[in-house]
Amino acid sequence: MADGRPDTELAVLAAGGDQAAFAELMTRHRARLYAVCRRVTCHDQDAQEALQETMIIAWKRLGEFDGRSAVGTWLYRVATNAAIDEVRRRKRTPEPAETVPEPTPVRGADGGVIARMDVDRALAQLPPQYRAVVVLREICDLSYTEIAELRDIPVQTVKSQLSRGRQALVELLTDPARTA
């Protein structure tokens, strides 16, 4: 049964050691956090590791959450950093053709599924910092300011990385040989 309390209340309770509140918070955000980790790492096992690390860090540091952003936004920051750290730890070069996440069906449009797979393959080829910014902006729909806070970088750097990431995606998507 879902708990109707707001995230901020659950975060305060969890910071005080309430495991049930923390479990509810993670249940609410797990799917989106995993999606961020999966898209940043481009690898299922690495995404699972990053998600696990996200949960450990969140449990340990929830008391540091200052309420300047939404709890979900704070959790995105933790997940994004954990995913980038996992990529660095593994020193994995994404293997897009073999590590593309299973696409979720797009309403009756086989072309939509294929297009999403192409985007995922191209996204997997971006450097992790560009990939993270593109995922946070285009998939999580965060503002430049929110991304800057999450990544602990200036807004101008977010704009620059996003521009470079988008440009690289365009190049990859318009040259089929590069995403195959």
PDB file of C-alpha atoms in Angstrom, residues 3-76:
ATOM      1  CA  ASP A   3       2.133   5.908   1.692  1.00  0.00           C
ATOM      2  CA  GLY A   4       0.435   9.240   0.970  1.00  0.00           C
ATOM      3  CA  ARG A   5       2.968  11.351   2.871  1.00  0.00           C
ATOM      4  CA  PRO A   6       5.055  13.818   0.851  1.00  0.00           C
ATOM      5  CA  ASP A   7       8.643  12.962  -0.040  1.00  0.00           C
ATOM      6  CA  THR A   8       9.996  15.681   2.239  1.00  0.00           C
ATOM      7  CA  GLU A   9       8.256  14.180   5.261  1.00  0.00           C
ATOM      8  CA  LEU A  10       9.523  10.711   4.379  1.00  0.00           C
ATOM      9  CA  ALA A  11      13.044  12.115   3.932  1.00  0.00           C
ATOM     10  CA  VAL A  12      12.981  13.695   7.396  1.00  0.00           C
ATOM     11  CA  LEU A  13      11.733  10.453   8.946  1.00  0.00           C
ATOM     12  CA  ALA A  14      14.289   8.384   7.030  1.00  0.00           C
ATOM     13  CA  ALA A  15      17.096  10.752   8.057  1.00  0.00           C
ATOM     14  CA  GLY A  16      16.055  10.007  11.635  1.00  0.00           C
ATOM     15  CA  GLY A  17      16.442   6.270  11.049  1.00  0.00           C
ATOM     16  CA  ASP A  18      12.910   5.301   9.983  1.00  0.00           C
ATOM     17  CA  GLN A  19      13.558   2.357   7.653  1.00  0.00           C
ATOM     18  CA  ALA A  20       9.934   2.098   6.528  1.00  0.00           C
ATOM     19  CA  ALA A  21       9.965   5.751   5.408  1.00  0.00           C
ATOM     20  CA  PHE A  22      13.217   5.172   3.540  1.00  0.00           C
ATOM     21  CA  ALA A  23      11.798   2.042   1.887  1.00  0.00           C
ATOM     22  CA  GLU A  24       8.739   3.998   0.722  1.00  0.00           C
ATOM     23  CA  LEU A  25      10.938   6.784  -0.642  1.00  0.00           C
ATOM     24  CA  MET A  26      13.054   4.290  -2.578  1.00  0.00           C
ATOM     25  CA  THR A  27       9.950   2.486  -3.862  1.00  0.00           C
ATOM     26  CA  ARG A  28       8.610   5.767  -5.224  1.00  0.00           C
ATOM     27  CA  HIS A  29      11.826   6.734  -6.990  1.00  0.00           C
ATOM     28  CA  ARG A  30      13.511   3.402  -7.799  1.00  0.00           C
ATOM     29  CA  ALA A  31      12.339   3.086 -11.406  1.00  0.00           C
ATOM     30  CA  ARG A  32      13.436   6.611 -12.366  1.00  0.00           C
ATOM     31  CA  LEU A  33      16.741   6.272 -10.489  1.00  0.00           C
ATOM     32  CA  TYR A  34      17.434   2.988 -12.254  1.00  0.00           C
ATOM     33  CA  ALA A  35      16.588   4.595 -15.604  1.00  0.00           C
ATOM     34  CA  VAL A  36      19.113   7.368 -14.946  1.00  0.00           C
ATOM     35  CA  CYS A  37      21.764   4.850 -13.877  1.00  0.00           C
ATOM     36  CA  ARG A  38      21.054   2.614 -16.878  1.00  0.00           C
ATOM     37  CA  ARG A  39      21.243   5.421 -19.375  1.00  0.00           C
ATOM     38  CA  VAL A  40      24.455   6.837 -17.876  1.00  0.00           C
ATOM     39  CA  THR A  41      26.261   3.502 -17.520  1.00  0.00           C
ATOM     40  CA  CYS A  42      24.838   1.812 -20.662  1.00  0.00           C
ATOM     41  CA  HIS A  43      25.189  -1.528 -18.934  1.00  0.00           C
ATOM     42  CA  ASP A  44      22.688  -3.471 -16.797  1.00  0.00           C
ATOM     43  CA  GLN A  45      25.146  -4.748 -14.192  1.00  0.00           C
ATOM     44  CA  ASP A  46      26.786  -1.336 -13.804  1.00  0.00           C
ATOM     45  CA  ALA A  47      23.361   0.290 -13.494  1.00  0.00           C
ATOM     46  CA  GLN A  48      22.407  -2.159 -10.741  1.00  0.00           C
ATOM     47  CA  GLU A  49      25.692  -1.422  -8.941  1.00  0.00           C
ATOM     48  CA  ALA A  50      25.130   2.329  -9.296  1.00  0.00           C
ATOM     49  CA  LEU A  51      21.541   2.015  -8.050  1.00  0.00           C
ATOM     50  CA  GLN A  52      22.708   0.013  -5.038  1.00  0.00           C
ATOM     51  CA  GLU A  53      25.351   2.641  -4.317  1.00  0.00           C
ATOM     52  CA  THR A  54      22.688   5.349  -4.716  1.00  0.00           C
ATOM     53  CA  MET A  55      20.544   3.698  -2.053  1.00  0.00           C
ATOM     54  CA  ILE A  56      23.474   3.286   0.338  1.00  0.00           C
ATOM     55  CA  ILE A  57      24.556   6.907  -0.099  1.00  0.00           C
ATOM     56  CA  ALA A  58      20.978   8.147   0.237  1.00  0.00           C
ATOM     57  CA  TRP A  59      20.514   6.228   3.484  1.00  0.00           C
ATOM     58  CA  LYS A  60      23.783   7.551   4.918  1.00  0.00           C
ATOM     59  CA  ARG A  61      23.379  11.152   3.723  1.00  0.00           C
ATOM     60  CA  LEU A  62      19.677  11.878   3.853  1.00  0.00           C
ATOM     61  CA  GLY A  63      20.359  14.003   6.919  1.00  0.00           C
ATOM     62  CA  GLU A  64      22.386  16.301   4.636  1.00  0.00           C
ATOM     63  CA  PHE A  65      19.373  16.951   2.391  1.00  0.00           C
ATOM     64  CA  ASP A  66      18.696  20.662   2.881  1.00  0.00           C
ATOM     65  CA  GLY A  67      15.367  21.027   1.088  1.00  0.00           C
ATOM     66  CA  ARG A  68      16.632  23.512  -1.523  1.00  0.00           C
ATOM     67  CA  SER A  69      15.375  21.121  -4.196  1.00  0.00           C
ATOM     68  CA  ALA A  70      12.840  18.322  -4.348  1.00  0.00           C
ATOM     69  CA  VAL A  71      13.843  15.036  -2.731  1.00  0.00           C
ATOM     70  CA  GLY A  72      13.628  13.370  -6.147  1.00  0.00           C
ATOM     71  CA  THR A  73      16.018  15.920  -7.606  1.00  0.00           C
ATOM     72  CA  TRP A  74      18.479  15.304  -4.779  1.00  0.00           C
ATOM     73  CA  LEU A  75      18.200  11.559  -5.424  1.00  0.00           C
ATOM     74  CA  TYR A  76      18.895  12.148  -9.163  1.00  0.00           C
TER      75      TYR A  76
END
